[in-house]
Coordinates of C-alpha atoms in Angstrom, one line a residue:
E1 CA 187.8 219.2 58.2
F2 CA 191.2 218.2 59.5
F3 CA 189.9 215.3 61.4
V4 CA 187.8 214.2 58.4
K5 CA 190.9 214.2 56.1
V6 CA 192.9 212.3 58.7
G7 CA 190.1 209.6 58.9
I8 CA 190.1 209.2 55.1
S9 CA 193.9 208.9 55.0
E10 CA 193.8 206.2 57.8
E11 CA 191.1 204.2 55.8
S12 CA 193.2 204.3 52.7
E13 CA 196.3 203.1 54.6
K14 CA 194.2 200.2 56.0
K15 CA 193.1 199.2 52.5
R16 CA 196.7 199.4 51.3
E17 CA 197.8 197.1 54.1
Q18 CA 195.0 194.6 53.3
K19 CA 196.0 194.6 49.6
A20 CA 199.6 194.1 50.6
K21 CA 198.7 191.1 52.9
F22 CA 196.5 189.6 50.1
L23 CA 199.3 189.9 47.6
T24 CA 201.8 188.3 49.9
E25 CA 199.4 185.5 50.6
I26 CA 199.0 184.9 46.9
I27 CA 202.8 185.0 46.4
C28 CA 203.3 182.5 49.2
M29 CA 200.6 180.1 47.7
L30 CA 202.2 180.3 44.3
S31 CA 205.7 179.7 45.7
V32 CA 204.3 176.7 47.6
K33 CA 202.7 175.4 44.5
L34 CA 205.9 175.9 42.5
C35 CA 207.8 174.0 45.2
V36 CA 205.3 171.2 45.1
L37 CA 205.6 171.0 41.4
S38 CA 209.3 171.0 41.5
L39 CA 209.3 168.2 44.0
S40 CA 206.5 166.1 42.5
N41 CA 207.5 166.6 38.8
P42 CA 210.9 165.8 37.3
E43 CA 213.0 168.5 35.5
S44 CA 211.7 167.5 32.0
Y45 CA 208.2 168.7 33.0
M46 CA 209.5 172.3 33.8
T47 CA 212.1 172.8 31.1
N48 CA 212.8 172.1 27.5
S49 CA 215.9 170.5 26.2
V50 CA 217.8 171.8 23.1
V51 CA 216.1 169.3 20.8
E52 CA 212.7 170.2 22.2
T53 CA 213.3 173.9 21.8
R54 CA 214.3 173.3 18.2
L55 CA 211.1 171.3 17.7
L56 CA 209.0 174.1 19.1
N57 CA 210.6 176.5 16.6
V58 CA 209.8 174.1 13.7
A59 CA 206.2 173.8 15.0
D60 CA 205.9 177.6 15.2
S61 CA 207.2 178.0 11.6
F62 CA 204.8 175.3 10.4
Q63 CA 201.9 177.0 12.2
R64 CA 202.7 180.4 10.5
Q65 CA 202.9 178.8 7.0
Y66 CA 199.7 176.8 7.6
T67 CA 197.8 180.0 8.6
V68 CA 199.0 181.8 5.5
L69 CA 198.1 178.9 3.1
F70 CA 194.8 178.0 4.8
P71 CA 193.4 181.2 6.4
D72 CA 189.9 179.7 6.6
R73 CA 191.0 176.7 8.7
K74 CA 191.4 176.9 12.5
P75 CA 194.8 176.9 14.1
L76 CA 196.4 173.6 14.8
L77 CA 197.0 172.2 18.3
L78 CA 200.7 171.8 18.2
C79 CA 202.4 173.2 21.4
P80 CA 199.9 173.6 24.3
L81 CA 201.0 174.3 27.9
N82 CA 201.6 171.4 30.3
E83 CA 200.7 171.3 34.0
C84 CA 203.8 173.3 34.8
G85 CA 203.0 176.1 32.3
V86 CA 205.7 175.0 29.8
K87 CA 205.1 174.6 26.1
K88 CA 205.4 171.0 24.9
F89 CA 204.9 169.5 21.4
V90 CA 201.8 167.2 21.5
S91 CA 203.7 164.2 20.1
T92 CA 206.2 164.3 22.9
T93 CA 203.3 164.2 25.4
L94 CA 202.7 160.6 24.3
Q95 CA 204.6 158.1 26.3
P96 CA 204.3 154.5 25.0
S97 CA 203.9 152.3 28.1
A98 CA 203.2 148.6 28.5
S99 CA 201.5 147.3 31.6
S100 CA 201.9 143.9 33.1
H101 CA 198.3 143.6 34.0
C102 CA 196.3 141.1 31.9
E103 CA 193.4 143.6 31.7
L104 CA 195.5 146.1 29.8
Q105 CA 196.9 143.8 27.1
T106 CA 194.1 144.5 24.6
W107 CA 192.6 147.7 23.1
Q108 CA 189.3 146.8 24.7
G109 CA 190.8 146.5 28.2
C110 CA 192.7 149.8 27.8
A111 CA 189.7 151.7 26.5
Y112 CA 187.5 150.4 29.3
F113 CA 190.0 151.4 31.9
V114 CA 190.5 154.9 30.6
A115 CA 186.8 155.5 30.1
N116 CA 185.9 154.5 33.6
F117 CA 189.0 155.6 35.6
L118 CA 188.9 159.3 34.6
S119 CA 186.1 161.8 34.9
L120 CA 185.4 164.4 32.1
E121 CA 186.2 168.1 32.2
L122 CA 184.3 169.8 29.4
L123 CA 186.6 171.3 26.8
E124 CA 186.8 175.1 26.1
P125 CA 188.1 175.2 22.5
P126 CA 190.7 175.9 21.5
P127 CA 192.5 173.9 24.3
K128 CA 195.4 175.8 25.8
H129 CA 196.6 173.1 28.2
L130 CA 197.4 169.5 27.7
F131 CA 198.5 167.7 30.9
S132 CA 200.7 164.7 31.0
P133 CA 199.2 161.2 31.4
T134 CA 200.9 160.8 34.8
S135 CA 199.3 164.0 36.1
V136 CA 195.9 162.9 34.7
L137 CA 196.2 159.5 36.5
R138 CA 197.0 161.4 39.7
T139 CA 194.1 163.8 39.5
R140 CA 191.7 161.5 37.7
R141 CA 190.2 164.5 35.8
A142 CA 190.8 165.1 32.1
T143 CA 189.6 166.7 28.9
C144 CA 188.9 164.7 25.8
F145 CA 192.5 165.4 24.6
E146 CA 194.0 164.1 27.8
F147 CA 191.7 161.0 27.6
A148 CA 192.9 160.3 24.1
T149 CA 196.6 161.0 25.1
L150 CA 196.5 158.4 27.9
L151 CA 194.7 155.8 25.8
C152 CA 197.0 156.3 22.8
S153 CA 200.0 155.9 25.1
L154 CA 198.7 152.6 26.5
L155 CA 197.9 151.3 23.0
L156 CA 201.4 152.3 21.6
G157 CA 202.9 150.4 24.5
I158 CA 201.3 147.2 23.5
N159 CA 202.3 147.6 19.8
Y160 CA 199.1 149.0 18.3
D161 CA 199.5 151.5 15.5
A162 CA 197.5 154.2 17.3
Y163 CA 197.1 158.0 16.7
C164 CA 195.4 160.8 18.6
V165 CA 192.8 162.6 16.3
S166 CA 191.9 166.2 16.6
G167 CA 188.6 167.0 14.9
Y168 CA 184.9 167.6 15.2
A169 CA 182.2 165.2 16.5
A170 CA 178.5 165.2 17.3
K171 CA 177.1 167.0 20.3
E172 CA 176.3 163.8 22.2
M173 CA 179.8 162.5 21.9
C174 CA 181.5 165.7 22.9
L175 CA 179.3 166.2 26.0
L176 CA 179.3 162.5 26.9
D177 CA 175.5 162.6 26.7
Q178 CA 174.2 159.0 26.2
S179 CA 170.6 159.7 27.2
Q180 CA 169.5 159.3 23.6
F181 CA 171.1 155.9 23.1
P182 CA 169.9 152.5 24.5
C183 CA 172.0 151.0 27.2
P184 CA 174.7 148.6 25.8
L185 CA 174.2 146.3 28.7
L186 CA 170.7 145.5 27.4
D187 CA 172.0 144.9 23.9
S188 CA 174.8 142.5 25.0
D189 CA 173.0 140.5 27.7
V190 CA 171.2 137.5 26.3
K191 CA 169.4 136.8 29.5
V192 CA 167.3 139.9 29.3
G193 CA 166.6 139.6 25.6
F194 CA 162.8 139.4 26.1
L195 CA 162.9 142.6 28.1
L196 CA 165.0 144.3 25.4
Q197 CA 162.4 143.4 22.8
L198 CA 159.6 144.8 25.0
Y199 CA 161.4 148.1 25.6
R200 CA 162.4 148.4 22.0
N201 CA 158.7 148.2 21.0
I202 CA 157.9 150.8 23.6
F203 CA 160.7 153.1 22.2
C204 CA 159.5 152.7 18.7
Q205 CA 155.9 153.7 19.6
E206 CA 156.7 156.7 21.7
E207 CA 159.8 158.1 20.1
D208 CA 159.2 157.9 16.4
S209 CA 157.2 161.2 16.5
Q210 CA 159.7 163.0 18.7
Q211 CA 162.6 164.5 16.7
Q212 CA 165.7 165.9 18.4
P213 CA 166.2 169.7 17.9
E214 CA 168.8 170.6 15.4
D215 CA 172.3 171.4 16.8
L216 CA 173.3 174.9 15.7
L217 CA 176.9 174.1 16.5
R218 CA 177.0 170.9 14.5
G219 CA 180.5 170.5 12.8
L220 CA 182.1 173.1 15.2
R221 CA 182.4 171.1 18.4
V222 CA 186.0 170.1 18.9
H223 CA 186.7 166.6 20.1
C224 CA 189.7 164.3 20.3
W225 CA 189.6 160.5 19.9
V226 CA 191.9 157.6 18.9
L227 CA 192.6 156.1 15.5
V228 CA 193.9 152.5 15.2
L229 CA 195.3 151.5 11.8
A230 CA 195.2 148.0 10.5
G231 CA 198.3 145.9 10.3
S232 CA 199.3 145.8 13.9
G233 CA 198.5 142.6 15.9
S234 CA 195.2 141.1 14.7
I235 CA 193.7 144.4 13.4
R236 CA 192.4 144.0 9.9
E237 CA 190.4 147.2 9.5
N238 CA 190.9 150.8 10.6
F239 CA 188.6 152.0 13.4
F240 CA 188.1 154.8 15.8
I241 CA 187.8 154.6 19.6
D242 CA 185.9 157.2 21.6
P243 CA 188.1 157.5 24.8
L244 CA 185.2 158.9 26.8
T245 CA 183.1 155.8 26.5
G246 CA 185.6 153.2 25.4
S247 CA 183.4 152.2 22.4
S248 CA 184.7 151.5 18.9
Y249 CA 183.3 152.9 15.7
P250 CA 184.1 152.4 12.0
T251 CA 185.9 155.2 10.3
D252 CA 182.8 156.2 8.3
S253 CA 180.7 156.6 11.4
S254 CA 178.3 159.6 11.2
S255 CA 179.3 160.6 14.8
F256 CA 182.6 162.0 13.5
L257 CA 182.2 165.1 11.4
G258 CA 185.8 166.0 10.4
I259 CA 189.5 165.7 11.1
E260 CA 192.1 168.4 11.4
S261 CA 195.1 166.4 12.3
V262 CA 196.5 163.1 13.7
W263 CA 199.7 162.4 15.6
N264 CA 201.6 159.7 17.4
D265 CA 204.9 159.6 19.2
L266 CA 206.9 159.9 15.9
N267 CA 205.2 162.6 13.8
Y268 CA 202.3 165.0 13.4
H269 CA 200.1 164.8 10.2
V270 CA 197.7 167.5 9.0
N271 CA 194.6 166.3 7.0
M272 CA 194.5 167.7 3.4
Q273 CA 191.3 165.9 2.4
D274 CA 187.8 167.3 2.1
C275 CA 185.6 166.6 5.2
R276 CA 182.4 168.2 4.0
N277 CA 180.8 164.7 4.1
G278 CA 182.4 163.8 7.4
C279 CA 185.0 161.0 7.6
V280 CA 183.2 158.8 5.0
R281 CA 185.7 159.2 2.2
L282 CA 188.9 159.8 4.1
K283 CA 191.9 157.7 3.4
F284 CA 194.4 157.0 6.2
D285 CA 197.5 156.5 4.1
L286 CA 199.7 158.7 6.2
D287 CA 202.8 158.2 4.0
N288 CA 201.0 159.9 1.1
T289 CA 201.9 163.6 1.4
N290 CA 199.1 164.6 -0.9
L291 CA 196.6 163.4 1.6
W292 CA 198.4 164.1 4.9
E293 CA 201.0 166.8 5.4
P294 CA 203.7 165.9 8.0
V295 CA 205.3 168.5 10.3
L296 CA 208.6 166.6 10.2
H297 CA 209.5 165.6 6.7
G298 CA 211.6 162.5 6.4
A299 CA 211.0 161.5 10.0
T300 CA 210.8 157.7 10.6
S301 CA 207.3 156.4 10.6
R302 CA 206.0 153.4 12.4
K303 CA 205.8 151.3 9.3
Q304 CA 209.4 152.1 8.5
L305 CA 210.5 151.0 12.0
I306 CA 208.7 147.7 11.5
L307 CA 210.3 147.2 8.1
D308 CA 213.8 148.1 9.5
V309 CA 213.4 145.5 12.2
L310 CA 212.3 142.8 9.6
N311 CA 215.2 143.7 7.4
K312 CA 217.7 143.4 10.2
K313 CA 216.4 140.0 11.1
E314 CA 216.7 138.9 7.4
N315 CA 220.2 140.3 7.2
R316 CA 221.3 138.4 10.3
M317 CA 220.0 135.2 8.8
I318 CA 221.7 135.6 5.4
S319 CA 224.8 137.6 6.6
T320 CA 228.2 136.4 5.4
E321 CA 231.6 136.7 7.0
K322 CA 232.6 139.8 5.0
E323 CA 230.4 142.8 5.4
V324 CA 230.1 145.2 2.5
P325 CA 230.4 148.8 3.7
C326 CA 227.7 151.3 2.8
L327 CA 228.9 153.9 0.4
F328 CA 225.9 156.3 0.8
T329 CA 224.6 157.8 4.0
F330 CA 221.2 159.5 4.3
E331 CA 220.7 162.2 6.9
R332 CA 217.4 162.8 8.5
V333 CA 216.3 166.4 8.6
F334 CA 214.9 166.1 12.1
E335 CA 213.8 163.3 14.4
M336 CA 211.1 163.5 17.0
P337 CA 212.7 163.8 20.5
R338 CA 211.9 161.4 23.3
S339 CA 208.9 162.0 25.4
W340 CA 209.3 164.4 28.4
V341 CA 206.7 162.3 30.3
T342 CA 207.9 159.7 32.8
F343 CA 206.8 156.0 32.4
I344 CA 203.1 155.5 33.0
S345 CA 202.5 153.0 35.8
I346 CA 199.1 151.7 36.7
H347 CA 198.7 150.0 40.1
E348 CA 196.4 147.0 40.8
K349 CA 194.5 149.1 43.3
D350 CA 193.6 151.5 40.4
L351 CA 192.1 148.6 38.5
E352 CA 190.0 147.6 41.5
T353 CA 188.6 150.9 42.4
L354 CA 188.4 152.0 38.8
W355 CA 185.7 154.7 39.1
P356 CA 186.3 158.0 40.9
D357 CA 184.8 157.7 44.4
G358 CA 184.3 154.0 43.7
K359 CA 181.1 154.5 41.7
K360 CA 179.9 155.8 38.3
V361 CA 176.4 156.7 37.1
T362 CA 175.4 156.9 33.4
F363 CA 172.0 157.9 32.0
Y364 CA 170.8 156.1 28.8
K365 CA 167.6 156.2 26.9
K366 CA 165.0 155.4 29.6
A367 CA 167.7 153.7 31.7
K368 CA 170.2 154.5 34.4
L369 CA 173.4 152.4 34.8
E370 CA 175.2 152.5 38.1
K371 CA 178.6 150.7 38.6
F372 CA 180.3 150.2 41.9
A373 CA 183.8 149.1 43.0
P374 CA 184.0 145.7 44.6
Y375 CA 183.4 145.7 48.4
L376 CA 182.1 149.2 48.3
N377 CA 178.5 148.2 49.1
P378 CA 177.8 145.9 52.0
D379 CA 175.4 143.8 50.0
G380 CA 178.1 143.1 47.3
V381 CA 176.3 144.9 44.4
I382 CA 178.7 146.0 41.6
T383 CA 176.2 146.9 38.8
R384 CA 172.6 148.2 39.0
L385 CA 170.5 148.8 35.9
T386 CA 167.3 150.7 36.3
T387 CA 164.9 151.1 33.3
Y388 CA 162.0 153.5 33.2
K389 CA 158.7 153.7 31.4
H390 CA 159.4 157.3 30.2
Q391 CA 162.4 159.3 29.1
D392 CA 162.7 161.5 32.2
C393 CA 164.6 159.2 34.6
E394 CA 164.1 161.4 37.6
C395 CA 160.3 161.6 37.5
A396 CA 159.4 158.5 35.4
E397 CA 158.0 155.3 36.9
V398 CA 160.5 152.5 37.4
A399 CA 159.9 149.5 35.1
M400 CA 162.7 147.1 36.0
V401 CA 165.7 147.0 38.4
K402 CA 168.5 144.5 37.7
E403 CA 171.5 144.1 40.0
W404 CA 174.7 142.1 39.6
Y405 CA 176.6 140.9 42.7
K406 CA 180.1 139.6 43.6
H407 CA 181.8 138.0 46.6
R408 CA 178.5 136.9 48.4
N409 CA 178.4 134.0 50.8
D410 CA 175.0 132.8 49.4
S411 CA 176.4 132.6 45.8
L412 CA 173.9 135.2 44.5
E413 CA 174.9 136.6 41.1
E414 CA 171.9 138.4 39.7
R415 CA 168.6 139.8 41.0
E416 CA 165.9 141.1 38.7
V417 CA 162.9 143.0 40.0
N418 CA 160.2 143.6 37.5
K419 CA 157.9 146.4 38.8
L420 CA 155.4 146.1 36.0
K421 CA 154.8 142.4 36.6
D422 CA 155.5 142.6 40.3
S423 CA 157.9 139.7 40.2
T424 CA 161.4 139.0 41.4
S425 CA 164.0 136.7 39.9
E426 CA 167.4 135.7 41.5
R427 CA 170.2 133.7 39.9
F428 CA 173.0 131.9 41.7
K429 CA 176.4 130.6 40.6
Y430 CA 177.4 126.9 40.9
G431 CA 178.1 125.8 44.4
R432 CA 174.9 127.1 45.9
R433 CA 173.1 124.8 48.4
F434 CA 170.8 122.2 46.7
Q435 CA 172.6 123.2 43.4
L436 CA 170.1 126.0 43.1
L437 CA 170.8 128.2 40.1
C438 CA 167.7 130.4 40.0
K439 CA 165.0 131.4 42.5
S440 CA 161.7 133.0 41.5
Q441 CA 158.4 131.6 40.3
Q442 CA 160.9 129.4 38.5
M443 CA 163.9 127.6 40.1
E444 CA 166.6 126.1 38.0
F445 CA 169.0 123.3 39.3
S446 CA 172.0 121.5 38.1
S447 CA 170.2 118.2 37.3
Y448 CA 173.2 115.9 37.1
A449 CA 174.5 117.0 40.5
R450 CA 171.2 116.0 42.2
P451 CA 170.2 112.5 43.1
D452 CA 166.6 113.0 41.8
Y453 CA 167.8 114.7 38.5
L454 CA 165.6 117.7 39.1
A455 CA 166.3 120.4 36.5
R456 CA 163.6 123.0 37.0
R457 CA 160.8 123.8 39.4
V458 CA 158.0 126.3 38.7
W459 CA 155.4 127.2 41.3
S460 CA 152.4 129.4 41.6
T461 CA 149.8 130.1 44.3
N462 CA 148.2 126.6 44.1
E463 CA 150.4 124.4 42.0
M464 CA 154.0 123.3 41.5
E465 CA 155.6 121.9 38.4
E466 CA 158.9 119.9 38.3
F467 CA 160.9 118.9 35.3
Y468 CA 163.5 116.2 35.3
E469 CA 166.4 115.2 33.0
G470 CA 168.1 111.8 32.5
R471 CA 166.1 109.6 35.0
R472 CA 166.2 105.9 34.7
D473 CA 162.5 105.5 35.2
F474 CA 161.9 108.0 32.3
L475 CA 160.0 110.5 34.5
W476 CA 160.4 114.0 33.0
Y477 CA 157.4 115.9 34.5
R478 CA 155.5 116.1 37.7
Q479 CA 152.7 118.5 38.7
N480 CA 151.3 118.9 42.2
E481 CA 148.1 120.9 42.6
T482 CA 147.4 122.0 46.2
S483 CA 144.2 123.3 47.8
L484 CA 146.0 126.1 49.9
K485 CA 148.2 128.9 48.8
L486 CA 151.9 128.3 49.3
L487 CA 152.4 131.7 50.7
K488 CA 150.2 130.9 53.7
L489 CA 152.0 127.7 54.6
K490 CA 155.2 129.4 56.0
N491 CA 154.2 129.1 59.7
K492 CA 151.9 126.1 59.5
S493 CA 152.9 122.4 59.7
L494 CA 150.3 120.6 57.6
E495 CA 150.5 117.1 56.1
A496 CA 151.3 117.0 52.5
N497 CA 148.4 114.6 51.6
S498 CA 145.9 117.0 53.1
N499 CA 147.0 119.8 50.8
E500 CA 147.5 117.9 47.5
K501 CA 144.4 117.5 45.3
T502 CA 146.0 116.2 42.1
V503 CA 149.4 114.8 41.2
V504 CA 150.3 114.3 37.5
E505 CA 153.4 112.5 36.4
R506 CA 154.6 112.0 32.7
F507 CA 157.1 109.7 31.3
H508 CA 159.2 109.4 28.2
R509 CA 158.8 106.3 25.9
N510 CA 160.7 103.2 27.1
A511 CA 161.6 101.3 23.9
A512 CA 162.1 98.1 25.9
K513 CA 158.4 97.8 26.6
P514 CA 155.4 97.5 24.3
A515 CA 153.6 100.8 23.9
N516 CA 150.4 99.3 25.4
E517 CA 152.4 98.5 28.6
D518 CA 154.5 101.6 28.8
V519 CA 152.9 104.3 31.0
A520 CA 152.9 107.8 29.5
E521 CA 151.0 109.6 32.2
R522 CA 150.0 108.8 35.8
V523 CA 147.4 110.9 37.5
F524 CA 146.7 110.6 41.3
L525 CA 143.3 112.0 42.3
V526 CA 144.0 112.2 46.0
S527 CA 140.6 113.6 46.9
E528 CA 138.7 110.9 44.9
E529 CA 141.1 108.1 46.1
Q530 CA 141.9 106.8 42.6
F531 CA 144.5 107.1 40.0
E532 CA 144.6 106.9 36.2
L533 CA 147.2 105.3 34.0
T534 CA 147.5 106.4 30.4
Y535 CA 149.8 104.4 28.1
H536 CA 151.9 105.5 25.1
L537 CA 150.3 105.4 21.7
M538 CA 150.8 102.4 19.5
D539 CA 151.8 102.7 15.9
H540 CA 149.0 103.8 13.6
R541 CA 146.8 104.7 16.6
F542 CA 145.6 108.0 17.9
I543 CA 143.8 106.9 21.1
P544 CA 145.9 105.5 23.9
S545 CA 145.0 102.7 26.3
R546 CA 143.9 103.8 29.8
R547 CA 143.4 102.2 33.1
I548 CA 141.6 103.6 36.2
L549 CA 142.2 102.1 39.6
T550 CA 139.9 103.0 42.5
K551 CA 140.7 102.4 46.2
P552 CA 137.9 100.4 47.9
L553 CA 136.5 101.8 51.1
F554 CA 135.7 98.6 53.2
R555 CA 137.5 95.7 51.6
K556 CA 140.8 94.7 50.0
F557 CA 141.8 95.8 46.6
S558 CA 140.9 93.3 43.7
N559 CA 140.6 93.2 40.0
D560 CA 137.0 94.4 40.3
C561 CA 138.3 97.9 41.2
V562 CA 140.0 98.3 37.8
S563 CA 138.5 99.9 34.8
T564 CA 140.5 99.2 31.6
F565 CA 140.4 100.7 28.1
Q566 CA 142.3 98.4 25.7
V567 CA 143.1 99.7 22.2
S568 CA 144.0 96.5 20.4
I569 CA 142.0 93.3 21.3
N570 CA 144.5 90.8 19.9
V571 CA 147.4 91.9 22.2
G572 CA 146.2 89.7 25.0
D573 CA 145.6 86.7 22.8
T574 CA 149.1 87.1 21.2
R575 CA 150.6 87.3 24.7
E576 CA 148.9 84.1 25.8
L577 CA 149.9 82.3 22.7
H578 CA 153.6 83.3 23.1
A579 CA 153.5 82.3 26.8
K580 CA 152.1 78.8 25.9
Q581 CA 154.7 78.4 23.2
N582 CA 157.5 79.2 25.6
Q583 CA 156.1 76.7 28.1
Y584 CA 156.0 74.0 25.4
R585 CA 159.7 74.7 24.5
R586 CA 160.8 74.2 28.1
N587 CA 158.7 71.1 28.9
H588 CA 157.9 69.3 25.6
L589 CA 160.2 66.4 26.5
T590 CA 158.3 65.6 29.7
M591 CA 154.7 66.3 28.5
T592 CA 152.1 63.6 28.2
E593 CA 150.0 62.9 25.1
K594 CA 147.0 64.5 26.8
Q595 CA 149.0 67.7 27.5
L596 CA 150.2 67.7 23.9
E597 CA 146.6 67.5 22.6
E598 CA 145.5 70.3 24.8
Y599 CA 148.5 72.4 23.7
Q600 CA 147.7 71.9 20.0
C601 CA 144.0 72.7 20.5
F602 CA 144.9 75.9 22.4
C603 CA 147.3 77.0 19.7
S604 CA 144.8 76.4 16.9
E605 CA 142.0 78.3 18.7
K606 CA 144.2 81.2 19.5
T607 CA 145.6 81.3 16.0
T608 CA 142.1 81.4 14.6
Q609 CA 141.1 84.2 16.9
I610 CA 144.1 86.3 16.1
K611 CA 143.6 85.8 12.3
A612 CA 139.9 86.7 12.6
T613 CA 140.8 89.9 14.6
Q614 CA 143.4 90.8 12.0
I615 CA 141.0 90.4 9.2
R616 CA 138.5 92.8 10.9
L617 CA 141.3 95.3 11.5
N618 CA 142.4 95.2 7.9
R619 CA 138.8 95.6 6.8
Y620 CA 138.5 98.9 8.7
T621 CA 142.0 100.2 8.1
P622 CA 141.1 102.7 5.3
T623 CA 138.6 104.6 7.6
H624 CA 139.7 103.5 11.1
T625 CA 143.2 103.1 12.3
H626 CA 142.4 100.9 15.3
T627 CA 139.7 98.8 17.0
R628 CA 138.9 99.1 20.6
T629 CA 137.0 97.3 23.3
H630 CA 136.1 98.8 26.6
T631 CA 135.6 96.4 29.5
H632 CA 134.4 98.0 32.8
T633 CA 133.6 96.1 35.9
Q634 CA 132.2 97.6 39.0
W635 CA 132.1 95.9 42.4
T636 CA 129.3 96.1 44.9
D637 CA 129.2 95.3 48.5

């Protein structure tokens, strides 16, 4: 028994020693963390000034009164803990900071940066911590409140009248679930408009019968977003910005279900309006104390600051030599202290890498969008959009893959692979060899940069079509029909004439020529060794003139090898008469009497023939719009 007791006492001592070691390790780790915090963060992060302590007392008093007056409403987010475990008023966490980067000079650029640079940590309401924007930029992880704080700080720095909003939103917005919404890249890209229409039709047919299950926590999910009021810059209407996606919404959007409070770097306002219908009927006149209750009564608002600046400018312009002293002085009850956060600096490298780990994946309705940092992938892809036939992106069949590229030597910008049609399309930027803009079953060129003015080339397995622009010979279309598939000609050197069966060329109208002499279409029948000429239509005619030329086998080409279809018979006579008249004008001074008689007889005969032909044409004009003759001569050996 003695040895058993001794063994038990030894085991208990060992456990005590292990616990003591564990506690000492924890104390060492905490001391190291505190040292790191003290070294990495300035003193304002770990302590409160006298003014900040007074502000915390004012906030605690306001919270107690609010709880008594509105026991059914949830407590306000006024003084959460920062990253150092110190209570800080939310308005002092905002640090207006302007950036010198061009990308961050508009609200769209700031929202895009915040939405892509940070990764979301789901909120556990009520939030107990609110880290500073500098800490968030360092860790690149944030809750929705920290997203909104960083975005609002950037917007305030570039003179937007922006506010953080604490309220309630839809489930998809709080959880950053965009799987029920179409990809915005499809909506904004004009080049894939035909694909968008196709997929919208598929969505309507398959998803109309499917209803989303009702959210049992609707109206209770806490969210934080940004409000931008009109009047600053070029903003004409109030709107919301979701910091998680960077998208803007009207203030009456159904995604936002209620507002508890709003704040900026100057004051904190509690909503006193009814939100049973969401934010549809809310008024954002923050100076109206019946609608919005401020924490700091009499504090300077942003509008008052703007008015004060304008008044000072006016006073400087109209000021006189003698200044009238002010007899009355107004004391402010309490002014918001300066922010305890250091200046927010964003480096150019942050704008380049943008996404955590250099990439970001977002799932949309039947689509997956992947974004990559430049130079991350060896092939230069920066965006990849994959669309699916069904909703489940992991198991569904791929319908289309589209990729965007940058910094490639071959000037490739886009590649689109349509799995359903088994086709691939590639687009290039200007500067590509041969001025090629697109490569697929259809190739597009910069026509005015090419000597042949080729604008587009379309090919299939046995034919190729070419379209031209601005040629002097009025050629606009050429079609080559071949006897062998183009895919089988890669490793074979065959003569072009042995493959071509038919070549068709079409021309625009040349106003300098008569329609009966202006070729509209030229067809080369290589296998039959002949070609056809079709001319443009004459006025009041619906059948064009044609001419067929056949290559003789054993003798030289002659007029006997030509088959002609002439629409109007008097054209030749008129041409001969004009030629004779021109010859008479040039040589009438040197002509003999016999030549003059022959000329007069010729003119009278031709005039009679033309008149007779015109009479016949006029006779059949009500029922026929033309007369025609067809002369065909065949040669024999």
